[in-house]
Coordinates of C-alpha atoms and ligand atoms in Angstrom, one line a residue:
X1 CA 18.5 -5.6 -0.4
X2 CA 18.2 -2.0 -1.3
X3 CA 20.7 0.5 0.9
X4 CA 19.8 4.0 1.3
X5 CA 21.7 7.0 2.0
X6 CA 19.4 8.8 4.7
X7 CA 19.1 12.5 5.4
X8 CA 21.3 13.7 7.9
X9 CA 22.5 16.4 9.9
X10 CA 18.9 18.3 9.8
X11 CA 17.3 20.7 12.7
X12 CA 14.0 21.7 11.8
X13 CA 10.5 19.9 10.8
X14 CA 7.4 21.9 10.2
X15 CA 3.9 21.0 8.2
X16 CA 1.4 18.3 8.2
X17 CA 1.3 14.7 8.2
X18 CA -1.5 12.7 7.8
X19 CA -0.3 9.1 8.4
X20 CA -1.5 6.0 7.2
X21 CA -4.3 3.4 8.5
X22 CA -3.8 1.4 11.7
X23 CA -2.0 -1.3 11.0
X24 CA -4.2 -3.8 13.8
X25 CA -7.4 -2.6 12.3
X26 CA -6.7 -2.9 9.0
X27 CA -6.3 -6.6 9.3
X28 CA -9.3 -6.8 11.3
X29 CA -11.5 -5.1 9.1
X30 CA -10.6 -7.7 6.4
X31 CA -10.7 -10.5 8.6
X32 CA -14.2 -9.6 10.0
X33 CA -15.1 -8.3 6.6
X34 CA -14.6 -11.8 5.3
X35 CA -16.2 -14.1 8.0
X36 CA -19.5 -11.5 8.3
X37 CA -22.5 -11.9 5.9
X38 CA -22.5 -9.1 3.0
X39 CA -20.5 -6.3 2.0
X40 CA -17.9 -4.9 4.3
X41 CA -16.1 -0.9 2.7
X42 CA -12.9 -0.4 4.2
X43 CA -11.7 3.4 3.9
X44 CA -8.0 4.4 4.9
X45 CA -7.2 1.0 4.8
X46 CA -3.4 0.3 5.2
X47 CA -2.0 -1.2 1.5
X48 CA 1.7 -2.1 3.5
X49 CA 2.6 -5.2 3.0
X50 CA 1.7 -6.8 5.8
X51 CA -2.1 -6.1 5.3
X52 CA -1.7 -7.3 1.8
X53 CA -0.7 -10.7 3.1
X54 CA -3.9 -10.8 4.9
X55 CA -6.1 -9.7 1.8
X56 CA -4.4 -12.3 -0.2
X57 CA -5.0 -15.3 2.3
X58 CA -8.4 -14.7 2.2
X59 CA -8.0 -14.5 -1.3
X60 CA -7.1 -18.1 -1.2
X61 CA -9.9 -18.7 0.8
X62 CA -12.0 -17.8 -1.9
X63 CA -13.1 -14.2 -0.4
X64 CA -14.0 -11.6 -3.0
X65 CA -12.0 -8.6 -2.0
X66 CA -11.3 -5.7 -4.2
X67 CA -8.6 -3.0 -2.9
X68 CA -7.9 -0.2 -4.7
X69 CA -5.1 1.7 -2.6
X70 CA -6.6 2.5 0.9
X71 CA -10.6 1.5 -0.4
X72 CA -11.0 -1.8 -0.1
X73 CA -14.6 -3.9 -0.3
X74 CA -14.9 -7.2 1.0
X75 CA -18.1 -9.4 0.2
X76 CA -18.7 -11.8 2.5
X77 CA -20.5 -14.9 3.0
X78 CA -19.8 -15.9 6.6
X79 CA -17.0 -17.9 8.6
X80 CA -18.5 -20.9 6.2
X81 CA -18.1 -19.1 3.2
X82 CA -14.8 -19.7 3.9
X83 CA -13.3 -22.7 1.3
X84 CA -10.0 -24.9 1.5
X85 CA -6.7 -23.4 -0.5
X86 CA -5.2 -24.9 -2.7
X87 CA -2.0 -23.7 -1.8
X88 CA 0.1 -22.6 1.5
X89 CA -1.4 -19.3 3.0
X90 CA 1.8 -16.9 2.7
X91 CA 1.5 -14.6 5.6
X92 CA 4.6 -12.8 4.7
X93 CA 6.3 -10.8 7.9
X94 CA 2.8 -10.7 9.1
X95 CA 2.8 -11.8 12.6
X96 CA -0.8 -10.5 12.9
X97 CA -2.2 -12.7 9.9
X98 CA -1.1 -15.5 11.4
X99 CA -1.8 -15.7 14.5
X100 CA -5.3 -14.5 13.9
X101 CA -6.2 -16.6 10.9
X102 CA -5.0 -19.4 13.5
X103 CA -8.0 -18.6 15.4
X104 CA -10.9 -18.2 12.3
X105 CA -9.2 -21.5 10.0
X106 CA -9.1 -23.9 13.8
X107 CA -12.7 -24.0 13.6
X108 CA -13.2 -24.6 9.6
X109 CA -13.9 -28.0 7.9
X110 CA -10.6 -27.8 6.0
X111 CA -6.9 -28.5 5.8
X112 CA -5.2 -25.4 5.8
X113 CA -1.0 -24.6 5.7
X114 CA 1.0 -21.1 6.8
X115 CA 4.3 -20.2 6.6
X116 CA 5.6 -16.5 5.9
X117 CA 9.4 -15.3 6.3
X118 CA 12.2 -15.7 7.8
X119 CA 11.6 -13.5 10.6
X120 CA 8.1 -14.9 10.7
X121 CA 9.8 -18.9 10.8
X122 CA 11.4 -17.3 14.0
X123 CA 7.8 -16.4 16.0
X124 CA 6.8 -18.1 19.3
X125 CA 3.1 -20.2 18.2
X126 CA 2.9 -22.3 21.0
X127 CA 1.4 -19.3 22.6
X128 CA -1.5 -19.3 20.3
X129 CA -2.2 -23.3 19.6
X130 CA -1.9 -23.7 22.8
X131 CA -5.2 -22.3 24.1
X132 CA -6.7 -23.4 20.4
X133 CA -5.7 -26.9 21.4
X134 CA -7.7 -26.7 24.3
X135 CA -10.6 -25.7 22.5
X136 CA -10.4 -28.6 19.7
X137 CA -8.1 -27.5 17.5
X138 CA -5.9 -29.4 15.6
X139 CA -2.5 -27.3 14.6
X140 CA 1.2 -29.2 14.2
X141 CA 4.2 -27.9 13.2
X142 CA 7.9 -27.3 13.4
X143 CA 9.1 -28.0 17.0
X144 CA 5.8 -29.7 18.3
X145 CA 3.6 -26.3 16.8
X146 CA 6.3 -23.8 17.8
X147 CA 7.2 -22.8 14.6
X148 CA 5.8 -22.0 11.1
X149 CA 5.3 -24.1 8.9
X150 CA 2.1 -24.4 10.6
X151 CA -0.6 -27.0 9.1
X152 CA -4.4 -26.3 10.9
X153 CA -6.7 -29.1 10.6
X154 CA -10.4 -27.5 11.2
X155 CA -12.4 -29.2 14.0
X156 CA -15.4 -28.3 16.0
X157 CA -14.2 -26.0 18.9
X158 CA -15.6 -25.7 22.5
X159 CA -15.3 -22.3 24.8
X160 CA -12.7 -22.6 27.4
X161 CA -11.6 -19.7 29.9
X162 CA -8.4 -19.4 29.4
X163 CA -5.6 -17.0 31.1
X164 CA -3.2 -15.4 28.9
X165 CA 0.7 -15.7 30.1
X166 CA 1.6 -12.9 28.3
X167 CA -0.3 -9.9 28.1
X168 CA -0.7 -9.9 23.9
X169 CA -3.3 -8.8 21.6
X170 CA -2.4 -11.5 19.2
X171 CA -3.2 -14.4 20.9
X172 CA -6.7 -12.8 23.0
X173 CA -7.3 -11.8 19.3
X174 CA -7.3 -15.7 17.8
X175 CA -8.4 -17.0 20.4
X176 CA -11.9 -14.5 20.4
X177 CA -11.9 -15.2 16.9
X178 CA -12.1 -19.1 17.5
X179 CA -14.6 -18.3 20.3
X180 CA -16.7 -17.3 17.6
X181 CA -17.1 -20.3 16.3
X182 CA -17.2 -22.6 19.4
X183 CA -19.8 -23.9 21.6
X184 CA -20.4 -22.2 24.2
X185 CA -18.7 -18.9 26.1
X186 CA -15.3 -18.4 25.4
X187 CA -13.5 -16.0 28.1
X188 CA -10.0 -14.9 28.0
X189 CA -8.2 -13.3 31.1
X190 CA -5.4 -10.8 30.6
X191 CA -2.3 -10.2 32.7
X192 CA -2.7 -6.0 31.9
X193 CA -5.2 -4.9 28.9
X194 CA -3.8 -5.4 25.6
X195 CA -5.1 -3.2 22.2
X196 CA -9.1 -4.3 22.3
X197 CA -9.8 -3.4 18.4
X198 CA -10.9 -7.4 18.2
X199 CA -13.5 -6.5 21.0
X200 CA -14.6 -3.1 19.3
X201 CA -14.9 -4.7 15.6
X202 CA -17.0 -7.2 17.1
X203 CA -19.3 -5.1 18.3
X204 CA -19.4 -2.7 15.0
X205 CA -19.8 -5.9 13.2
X206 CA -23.1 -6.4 15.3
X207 CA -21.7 -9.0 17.3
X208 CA -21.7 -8.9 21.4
X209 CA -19.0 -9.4 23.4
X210 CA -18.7 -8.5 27.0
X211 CA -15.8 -7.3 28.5
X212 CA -15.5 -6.9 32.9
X213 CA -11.8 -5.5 33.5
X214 CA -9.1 -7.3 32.4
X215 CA -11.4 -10.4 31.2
X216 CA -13.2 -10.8 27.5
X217 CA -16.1 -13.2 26.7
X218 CA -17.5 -14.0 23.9
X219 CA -20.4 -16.7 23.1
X220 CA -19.8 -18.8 19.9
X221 CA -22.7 -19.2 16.7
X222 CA -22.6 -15.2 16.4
X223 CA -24.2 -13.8 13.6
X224 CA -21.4 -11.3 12.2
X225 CA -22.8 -8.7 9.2
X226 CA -21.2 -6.7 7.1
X227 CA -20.1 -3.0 7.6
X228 CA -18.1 0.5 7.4
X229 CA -15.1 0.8 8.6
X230 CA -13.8 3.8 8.8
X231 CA -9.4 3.0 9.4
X232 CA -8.1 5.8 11.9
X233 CA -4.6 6.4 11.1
X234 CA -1.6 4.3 12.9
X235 CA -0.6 5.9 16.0
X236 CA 2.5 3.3 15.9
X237 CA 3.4 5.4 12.5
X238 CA 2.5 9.0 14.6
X239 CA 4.8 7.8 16.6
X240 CA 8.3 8.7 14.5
X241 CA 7.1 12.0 13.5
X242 CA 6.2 12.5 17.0
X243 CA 9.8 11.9 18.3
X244 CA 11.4 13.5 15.5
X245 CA 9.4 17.3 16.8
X246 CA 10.1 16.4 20.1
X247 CA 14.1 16.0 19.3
X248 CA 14.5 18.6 16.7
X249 CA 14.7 22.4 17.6
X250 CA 12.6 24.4 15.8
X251 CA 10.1 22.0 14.8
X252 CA 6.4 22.2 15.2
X253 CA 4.3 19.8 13.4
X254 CA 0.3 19.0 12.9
X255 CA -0.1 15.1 12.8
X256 CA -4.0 14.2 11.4
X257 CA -6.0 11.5 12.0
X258 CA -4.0 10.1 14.4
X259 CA -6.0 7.1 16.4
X260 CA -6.4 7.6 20.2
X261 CA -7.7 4.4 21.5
X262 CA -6.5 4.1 25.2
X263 CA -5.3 1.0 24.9
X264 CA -2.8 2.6 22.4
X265 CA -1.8 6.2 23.3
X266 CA 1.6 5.1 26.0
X267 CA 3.6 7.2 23.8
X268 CA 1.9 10.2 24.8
X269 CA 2.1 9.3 28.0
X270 CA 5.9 8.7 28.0
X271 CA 5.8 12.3 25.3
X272 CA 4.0 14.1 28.6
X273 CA 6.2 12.3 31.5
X274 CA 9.4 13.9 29.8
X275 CA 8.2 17.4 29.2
X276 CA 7.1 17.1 25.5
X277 CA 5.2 20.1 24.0
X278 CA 2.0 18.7 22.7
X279 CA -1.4 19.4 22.3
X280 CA -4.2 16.6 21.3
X281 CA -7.5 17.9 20.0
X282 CA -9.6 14.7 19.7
X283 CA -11.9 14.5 17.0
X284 CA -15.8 14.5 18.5
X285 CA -18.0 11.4 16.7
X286 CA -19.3 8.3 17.9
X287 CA -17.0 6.6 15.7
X288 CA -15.6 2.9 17.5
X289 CA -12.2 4.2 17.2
X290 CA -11.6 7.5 18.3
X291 CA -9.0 9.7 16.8
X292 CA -7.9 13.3 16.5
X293 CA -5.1 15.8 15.6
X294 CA -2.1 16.2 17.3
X295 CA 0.2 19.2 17.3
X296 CA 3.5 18.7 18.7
X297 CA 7.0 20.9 19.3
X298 CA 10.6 20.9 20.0
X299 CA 11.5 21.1 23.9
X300 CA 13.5 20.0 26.4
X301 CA 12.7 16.7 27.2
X302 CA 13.5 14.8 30.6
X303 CA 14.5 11.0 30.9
X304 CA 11.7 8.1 32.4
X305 CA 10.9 5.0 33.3
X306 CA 9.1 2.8 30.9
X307 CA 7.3 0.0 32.8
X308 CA 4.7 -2.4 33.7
X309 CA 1.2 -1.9 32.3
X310 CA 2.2 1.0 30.4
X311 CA 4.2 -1.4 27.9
X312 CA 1.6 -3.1 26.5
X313 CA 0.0 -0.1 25.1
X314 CA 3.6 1.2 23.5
X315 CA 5.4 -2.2 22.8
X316 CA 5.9 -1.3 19.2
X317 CA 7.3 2.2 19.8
X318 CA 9.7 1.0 22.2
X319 CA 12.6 1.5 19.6
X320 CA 11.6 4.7 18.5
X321 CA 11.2 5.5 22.2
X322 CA 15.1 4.8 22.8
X323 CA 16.1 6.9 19.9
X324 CA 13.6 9.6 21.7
X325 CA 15.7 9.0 25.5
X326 CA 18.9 9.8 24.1
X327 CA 18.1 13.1 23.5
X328 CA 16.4 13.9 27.0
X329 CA 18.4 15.3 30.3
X330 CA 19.6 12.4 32.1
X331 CA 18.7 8.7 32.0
X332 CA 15.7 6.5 30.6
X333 CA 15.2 2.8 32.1
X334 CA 12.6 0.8 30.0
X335 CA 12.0 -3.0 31.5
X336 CA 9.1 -5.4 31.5
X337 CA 9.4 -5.4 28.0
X338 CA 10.7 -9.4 27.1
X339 CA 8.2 -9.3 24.6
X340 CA 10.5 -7.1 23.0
X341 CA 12.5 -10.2 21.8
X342 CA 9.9 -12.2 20.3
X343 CA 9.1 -8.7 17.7
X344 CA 9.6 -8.8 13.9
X345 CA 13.5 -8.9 15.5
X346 CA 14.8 -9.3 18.5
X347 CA 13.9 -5.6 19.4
X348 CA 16.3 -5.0 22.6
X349 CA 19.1 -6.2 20.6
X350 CA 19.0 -4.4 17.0
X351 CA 18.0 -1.0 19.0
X352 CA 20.4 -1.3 21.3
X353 CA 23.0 -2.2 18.4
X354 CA 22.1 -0.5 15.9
X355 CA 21.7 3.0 18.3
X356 CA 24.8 2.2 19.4
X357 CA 26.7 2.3 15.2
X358 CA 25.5 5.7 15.3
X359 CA 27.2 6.8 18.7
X360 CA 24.8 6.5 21.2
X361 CA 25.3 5.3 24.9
X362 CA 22.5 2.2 25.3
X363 CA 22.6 -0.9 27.2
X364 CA 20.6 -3.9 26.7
X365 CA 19.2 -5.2 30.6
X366 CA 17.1 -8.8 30.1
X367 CA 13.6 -7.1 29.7
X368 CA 14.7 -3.8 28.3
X369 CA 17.7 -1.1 28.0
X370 CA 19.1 2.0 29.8
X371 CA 19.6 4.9 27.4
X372 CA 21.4 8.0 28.6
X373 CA 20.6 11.0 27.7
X374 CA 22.0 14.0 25.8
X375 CA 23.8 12.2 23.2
X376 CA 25.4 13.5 20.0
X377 CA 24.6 11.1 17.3
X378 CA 27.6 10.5 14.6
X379 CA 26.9 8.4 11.5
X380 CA 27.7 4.9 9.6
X381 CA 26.1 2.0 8.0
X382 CA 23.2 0.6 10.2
X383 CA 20.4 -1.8 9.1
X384 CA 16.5 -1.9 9.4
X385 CA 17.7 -6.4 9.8
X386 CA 14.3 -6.6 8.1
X387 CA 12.5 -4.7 11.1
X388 CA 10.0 -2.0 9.6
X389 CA 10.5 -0.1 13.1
X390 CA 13.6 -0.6 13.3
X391 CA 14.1 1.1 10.1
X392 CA 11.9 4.3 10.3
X393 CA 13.5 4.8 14.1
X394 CA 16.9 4.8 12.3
X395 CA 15.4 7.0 9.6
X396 CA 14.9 10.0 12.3
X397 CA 17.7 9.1 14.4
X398 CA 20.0 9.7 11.0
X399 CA 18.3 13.8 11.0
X400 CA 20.4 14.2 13.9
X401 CA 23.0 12.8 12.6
X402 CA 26.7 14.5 11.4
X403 CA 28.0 12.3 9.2
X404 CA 26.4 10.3 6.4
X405 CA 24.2 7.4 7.4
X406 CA 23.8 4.4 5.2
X407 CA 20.5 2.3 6.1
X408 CA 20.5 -1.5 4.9
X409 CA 17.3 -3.1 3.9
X410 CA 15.5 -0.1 4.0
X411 CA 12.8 -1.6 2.4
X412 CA 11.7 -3.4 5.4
X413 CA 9.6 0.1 6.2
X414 CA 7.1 -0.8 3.4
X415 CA 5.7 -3.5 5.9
X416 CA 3.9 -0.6 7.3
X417 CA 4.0 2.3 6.2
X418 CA 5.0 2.7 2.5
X419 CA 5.2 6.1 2.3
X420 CA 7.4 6.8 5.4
X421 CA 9.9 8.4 3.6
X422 CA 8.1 11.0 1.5
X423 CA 6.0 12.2 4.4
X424 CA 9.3 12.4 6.7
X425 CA 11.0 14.1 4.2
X426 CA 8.5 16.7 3.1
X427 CA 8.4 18.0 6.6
X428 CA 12.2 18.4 6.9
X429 CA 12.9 22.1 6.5
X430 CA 16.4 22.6 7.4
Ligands
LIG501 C1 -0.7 -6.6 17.4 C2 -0.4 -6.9 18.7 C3 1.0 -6.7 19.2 C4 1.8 -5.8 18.4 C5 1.7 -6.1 16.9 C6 0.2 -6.0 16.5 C7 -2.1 -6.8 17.0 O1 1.6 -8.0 19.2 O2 3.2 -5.8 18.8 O3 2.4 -5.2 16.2 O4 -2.5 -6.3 15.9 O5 -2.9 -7.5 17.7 P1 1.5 -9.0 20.5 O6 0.1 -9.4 20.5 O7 2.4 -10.1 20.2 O8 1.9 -8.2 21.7

């Protein structure tokens, strides 16, 4: 466990960022990359960790896929090009891998095993082999499929319509992907739109899916071929630097490449419902992803409520949000957000915690917090408890910070963004 001392005690950031790949679209474009026919070329592809778990699965599953940094090319031969591994897939912290492999290996002709971390041991599955179970598939494990390990026996799937119980990405993800190779139409029904880069990387992979408001269908048997994909960077990592300008006086920062897709951007929402300063200039191409620039300032910033169908499309800056309402006039309220509890950690409680170390007034309610506002923030020991977000949110919070800060398992920000602290710290000016 590697303990760092953070900066602290800063006012001022000023320069530009360009952040990393998306995180959901890197793992998508080696997922599609290696059930399509021929040669897929990733650029800005996201080497964290937890895309490197995905590129070694399919690894095991005898994909040819070279990376070198954020250029990766995957060759591949087709959903049954795929071939049994010899060992147990390691899916790391990778929530995403999982569940989403879930979905491709339930319809292969082979035996397959995935287990990952701690944290990862910890993750709700029922939600995803339950509707794979419907359609054929054949997944057991820990706690009657609950719980990695997770052991996938490949059948021959059938569509089903299915409605989601909880409005996530994840599962509409696998179970598209296992749609893919069922008979028949697969439709899916959300509770509030979720992040649709499975739906758009079908489609650039020359596949058709059809999408009516809040429900997705695919037909199975698609022909999926090779392609460019072109990674926008991670709005999810914007999202730090984005709070830290709007906390710190002075600042005025130019993030690049930052990815805009709709179903994303409810941190600029929240950003424009307290007062932020911020200006987006989009970038103009037909590209599946859009993206753009975003230049953002220091102001006075006003507390909000957080809620409803606006969660899904922030869930994972939800900490850094927090960080973000103790620093506005008055108070911030965030609920529907249960899903919160099922993240890498049990989000409400090591951001209400570990906010709370460094001095600030939070309260944990059952499907969010309550953050007051204008807070001083002190100093102490806090920990990232193996949370990538939960890391980098403390990372800013310590820049407002008096006293020293000491950040345990700070490591845990390499899931996603492994340069997080060399950008941060080369905008810091005073
Ligand atoms: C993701 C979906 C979200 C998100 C996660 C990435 C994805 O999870 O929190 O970081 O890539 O589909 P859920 O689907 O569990 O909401």
């Amino acid at each position: 466990m590697s303990v760092k001392t953070l900066l602290t005690n800063r006012t001022t950031l000023e320069g530009q960022v360009k952040v990393p790949g998306d995180k959901s679209i890197s793992h998508r474009a080696v997922m599609f990359g290696s059930i399509a026919n021929g040669i897929t070329c990733i650029e800005n592809f996201l080497p964290g960790e937890d895309c490197l778990s995905t590129i070694s699965c399919f690894r095991q599953l005898g994909v040819d896929i070279v990376q070198n940094g954020s250029d990766v090319t995957v060759t591949g031969k087709g959903a049954d090009g795929l071939n049994h591994p010899e060992d147990t897939l390691y899916v790391g912290n990778s929530g995403t891998t999982i569940r989403l492999m879930m979905g491709i290996l339930s319809g292969l002709p082979f035996t397959s095993t995935l287990e990952g971390d701690d944290s990862i041991a910890r993750r709700p599955m029922t939600r995803v082999t339950l509707p794979l179970g419907k359609m054929g598939a054949s997944i057991t494990g820990r706690n009657n499929g609950e719980f990695t390990p997770l052991t996938v026996e490949g059948q021959k799937l059938h569509g089903i319509t299915y409605e989601l119980p909880v409005a996530s990405a994840q599962v509409k993800s696998a179970i598209l992907l296992a749609g893919l190779q069922a008979e028949g139409d697969t439709i899916v029904i959300e509770p509030v739109k979720t992040r649709d880069h499975t739906e758009r990387m079908i489609n650039q992979f020359g596949g058709k899916v059809e999408r009516d408001g809040e429900v997705v269908k695919v037909t199975g048997g698609q022909m999926l071929k090779g392609t460019h994909i072109n990674v926008p960077g991670d709005i999810s990592s914007a999202a730090f630097f984005l709070v830290a300008a709007a906390i710190m006086p002075g600042s005025d920062i130019i993030l690049r490449n930052v990815g805009l897709n709709p179903t994303r951007t409810g941190i600029i929402d929240v950003l424009s419902a307290m007062g932020a300063d911020f200006i987006i200039e989009p970038y103009e191409s037909e590209a599946a992803e859009p993206a753009g620039d975003i230049r953002i300032k220091h102001s006075k910033l006003k507390g909000t409520i957080v809620e409803g169908d606006l969660i899904p499309r922030l869930i994972d800056e939800i900490p850094v949000i927090a960080l973000l309402a103790t620093q506005a006039e008055g108070k911030t309220v965030i609920k529907d957000a249960g899903e919160l509890k099922v993240k890498e950690t049990n989000r409400i409680d090591t951001v209400v915690n570990e906010l709370k170390k460094l001095g600030a007034d939070i309260e944990a309610t059952e499907d969010g917090m309550i953050i007051q506002g204008n807070q001083s923030l002190d100093g102490g020991t806090v920990s990232a408890h193996g949370d990538h977000r939960i890391g980098m949110m403390l990372s800013i919070a310590a820049l407002l910070c008096k006293r020293d800060v000491r950040l345990e398992q700070s490591e845990a920000v390499a899931v996603s963004y492994p340069g997080f602290f060399d950008d941060l710290y080369s905008l810091v000016r005073k």
